[in-house]
Amino acid sequence: MKALHLTAFGTEATLTDLPAPTPGPGQVVVDVVAAAVNPLDRKIASGAMHDFFPVTLPYVLGTDFSGRIATPGPGWQIGDPVIGRLDPGTGGAFAEQIVLDAGQLAPAPSRISLETAAGLPTAAATAWQALAEIANVHSGQTVLVHAAAGGVGSFAVQIARLLGARVVATASGSGVALAEKLGADEVLDYRKTEFDRRLRGIDVVLDTVGGEVGARSRRVVKPGGLVVTTPAPAEGAEFVFHTSDAARLAKVADLGLEVLVDRTYPLADGAPALAYLGEGHARGKVLLRVA
Ligand SMILES: NC(=O)c1ccc[n+]([C@@H]2O[C@H](COP(=O)([O-])OP(=O)(O)OC[C@H]3O[C@@H](n4cnc5c(N)ncnc54)[C@H](OP(=O)(O)O)[C@@H]3O)[C@@H](O)[C@H]2O)c1
């Protein structure tokens, strides 16, 4: 099978022929349909995450995928459409086949294409973990979602709305209309408006940008409010450490979320896909089409 193989940190992963995986007890093999590219894939490939997610080289990149069961196992039949998130320490999603424990999979949602469903695992489940589990967002609250047109942000807008909150968002350019379309009640173009001059009394901020955006976010929350951050631990904010969890993923896949797809590359173009994501201006998810 073909896979995007990383042989040294700081180099480009290359498409390589690897032996097809063989399942052990309780495991299944998935024929991958699509995989999603996440900022974490870039961080792992650079070697920057080695203290948090030590990986052994050579390493097949990728955590998020959709596909069909090729070799069945407990709870799954041949052909079942599935989504999943591999642990970053293991990787393996940017490949034609994956072997994993049957309990690591969730059913793919039926109302979107299987290819598009690959965009859900890390980004949507992180947004859920941050807003529903950590911040306990509920009806009557106001939530500020930064980078609302990005991978995590585009799901966070929808999830905050589903949880009953009023949603204020930051984005720029074409991202403003996208954030509105996803359900944001008010969108600030961060290139034109300084959000911390405009906003006060926010219950929960989801900061997926970090740095000075995180620091300024603390000024807009009401007493007792919360800033939840994803890029890195920061003083005065609750850091989300996203963990792969098939039960959470199944719940999130059932929410009826729209998956905004920015670009889809063939598997062989994993390097340009990662480079595009690294520019930092994705509108929703960047996918790799595998089959
Ligand atoms: N801790 C965890 O477990 C965890 C889980 C998931 C993700 N993360 C991290 O969370 C971060 C975001 O991930 P992602 O997948 O959402 O990234 P992404 O899709 O690459 O985010 C891109 C978006 O960020 C927007 N953006 C950039 N600067 C901005 C600013 N100053 N204000 C508002 N929006 C801005 C861009 O909008 P414009 O084009 O308009 O600039 C673009 O739409 C990454 O650092 C990732 O590693 C962490």
Short mmCIF file of N, CA and C and ligand atoms in Angstrom, two decimals, residues 39-40 43 122 126 147 149-153 170-172 190-191 208-209 213 230-231 239-242 277 280-284, ligand 1:
data_model
loop_
_atom_site.label_atom_id
_atom_site.label_comp_id
_atom_site.label_asym_id
_atom_site.label_seq_id
_atom_site.Cartn_x
_atom_site.Cartn_y
_atom_site.Cartn_z
N PRO A 39 -2.88 21.04 11.74
CA PRO A 39 -1.62 21.69 12.11
C PRO A 39 -0.68 20.76 12.87
N LEU A 40 -1.25 19.84 13.66
CA LEU A 40 -0.42 18.92 14.43
C LEU A 40 0.47 18.05 13.53
N LYS A 43 3.45 20.01 12.87
CA LYS A 43 4.30 20.15 14.05
C LYS A 43 5.07 18.85 14.30
N THR A 122 -10.34 15.40 14.37
CA THR A 122 -9.63 16.26 15.33
C THR A 122 -10.34 17.60 15.52
N THR A 126 -12.28 18.44 18.91
CA THR A 126 -11.59 19.42 19.78
C THR A 126 -12.53 20.56 20.14
N ALA A 147 -10.83 32.79 14.87
CA ALA A 147 -10.50 32.01 13.66
C ALA A 147 -11.69 31.15 13.24
N ALA A 149 -13.33 30.79 10.64
CA ALA A 149 -13.35 30.12 9.32
C ALA A 149 -12.32 29.01 9.26
N GLY A 150 -11.53 28.82 10.32
CA GLY A 150 -10.49 27.78 10.31
C GLY A 150 -11.06 26.41 10.64
N GLY A 151 -10.16 25.43 10.74
CA GLY A 151 -10.59 24.05 10.97
C GLY A 151 -11.39 23.91 12.26
N VAL A 152 -10.79 24.21 13.39
CA VAL A 152 -11.49 24.07 14.67
C VAL A 152 -12.61 25.11 14.78
N GLY A 153 -12.30 26.35 14.38
CA GLY A 153 -13.27 27.44 14.54
C GLY A 153 -14.56 27.22 13.78
N THR A 170 -14.39 35.92 15.18
CA THR A 170 -13.42 36.70 14.42
C THR A 170 -13.00 35.91 13.19
N ALA A 171 -12.78 36.65 12.10
CA ALA A 171 -12.35 36.05 10.83
C ALA A 171 -11.85 37.22 10.00
N SER A 172 -11.46 36.95 8.76
CA SER A 172 -11.12 38.07 7.87
C SER A 172 -11.48 37.70 6.44
N TYR A 190 -11.00 40.72 11.91
CA TYR A 190 -9.91 41.05 12.84
C TYR A 190 -8.85 41.95 12.22
N ARG A 191 -8.88 42.09 10.88
CA ARG A 191 -7.92 42.99 10.25
C ARG A 191 -8.41 44.44 10.30
N THR A 208 -8.16 29.79 19.15
CA THR A 208 -7.39 28.81 18.38
C THR A 208 -6.21 29.49 17.67
N VAL A 209 -5.92 30.74 18.07
CA VAL A 209 -4.83 31.48 17.43
C VAL A 209 -3.60 31.55 18.34
N VAL A 213 -3.39 37.15 20.74
CA VAL A 213 -4.86 36.99 20.66
C VAL A 213 -5.38 36.39 21.96
N THR A 230 -6.21 26.45 22.31
CA THR A 230 -5.74 25.20 21.70
C THR A 230 -4.28 25.20 21.24
N PRO A 231 -3.68 26.33 20.81
CA PRO A 231 -2.34 26.20 20.22
C PRO A 231 -1.27 25.76 21.21
N PHE A 239 -6.07 25.13 28.80
CA PHE A 239 -5.55 24.48 27.58
C PHE A 239 -6.36 23.22 27.28
N VAL A 240 -6.71 23.06 26.01
CA VAL A 240 -7.38 21.83 25.58
C VAL A 240 -6.32 20.83 25.17
N PHE A 241 -6.30 19.71 25.81
CA PHE A 241 -5.41 18.64 25.33
C PHE A 241 -6.32 17.60 24.70
N HIS A 242 -6.42 17.68 23.38
CA HIS A 242 -7.38 16.79 22.72
C HIS A 242 -6.87 15.35 22.73
N LEU A 277 -1.70 24.38 4.38
CA LEU A 277 -2.26 24.56 5.73
C LEU A 277 -1.34 25.44 6.57
N GLY A 280 -1.62 29.18 7.12
CA GLY A 280 -2.45 29.69 8.22
C GLY A 280 -3.75 30.34 7.81
N HIS A 281 -4.17 30.15 6.57
CA HIS A 281 -5.38 30.83 6.12
C HIS A 281 -6.42 29.87 5.56
N ALA A 282 -6.39 28.63 6.02
CA ALA A 282 -7.37 27.66 5.52
C ALA A 282 -8.78 28.12 5.88
N ARG A 283 -9.69 27.81 4.97
CA ARG A 283 -11.13 28.06 5.21
C ARG A 283 -11.76 26.70 5.45
N GLY A 284 -11.87 26.28 6.69
CA GLY A 284 -12.34 24.93 6.98
C GLY A 284 -11.19 23.95 6.85
N1 LIG B 1 -4.56 21.40 21.88
C1 LIG B 1 -5.20 20.56 21.06
O1 LIG B 1 -5.55 19.45 21.44
C2 LIG B 1 -5.46 21.04 19.65
C3 LIG B 1 -6.43 20.39 18.84
C4 LIG B 1 -6.68 20.91 17.57
C5 LIG B 1 -5.98 22.02 17.12
N2 LIG B 1 -5.03 22.57 17.91
C6 LIG B 1 -4.29 23.79 17.48
O2 LIG B 1 -5.23 24.84 17.30
C7 LIG B 1 -4.74 25.74 16.31
C8 LIG B 1 -5.81 25.97 15.25
O3 LIG B 1 -6.04 24.77 14.53
P1 LIG B 1 -6.94 24.80 13.21
O4 LIG B 1 -6.96 23.43 12.67
O5 LIG B 1 -8.23 25.50 13.47
O6 LIG B 1 -6.01 25.75 12.29
P2 LIG B 1 -6.30 26.37 10.86
O7 LIG B 1 -7.48 25.73 10.22
O8 LIG B 1 -5.00 26.32 10.11
O9 LIG B 1 -6.64 27.90 11.16
C9 LIG B 1 -6.61 28.79 10.08
C10 LIG B 1 -7.53 29.95 10.35
O10 LIG B 1 -6.96 30.83 11.33
C11 LIG B 1 -7.42 32.14 11.03
N3 LIG B 1 -6.61 33.15 11.71
C12 LIG B 1 -5.27 33.30 11.65
N4 LIG B 1 -4.90 34.36 12.43
C13 LIG B 1 -6.04 34.86 12.99
C14 LIG B 1 -6.30 35.94 13.89
N5 LIG B 1 -5.33 36.71 14.37
N6 LIG B 1 -7.58 36.15 14.27
C15 LIG B 1 -8.58 35.39 13.79
N7 LIG B 1 -8.40 34.35 12.92
C16 LIG B 1 -7.12 34.10 12.53
C17 LIG B 1 -7.29 32.19 9.54
O11 LIG B 1 -8.13 33.21 9.05
P3 LIG B 1 -7.57 34.30 7.96
O12 LIG B 1 -7.21 33.53 6.74
O13 LIG B 1 -8.73 35.20 7.77
O14 LIG B 1 -6.37 34.96 8.59
C18 LIG B 1 -7.72 30.79 9.11
O15 LIG B 1 -9.09 30.72 8.73
C19 LIG B 1 -3.43 25.11 15.80
O16 LIG B 1 -2.35 25.70 16.49
C20 LIG B 1 -3.56 23.65 16.19
O17 LIG B 1 -2.31 22.99 16.33
C21 LIG B 1 -4.75 22.09 19.15
#
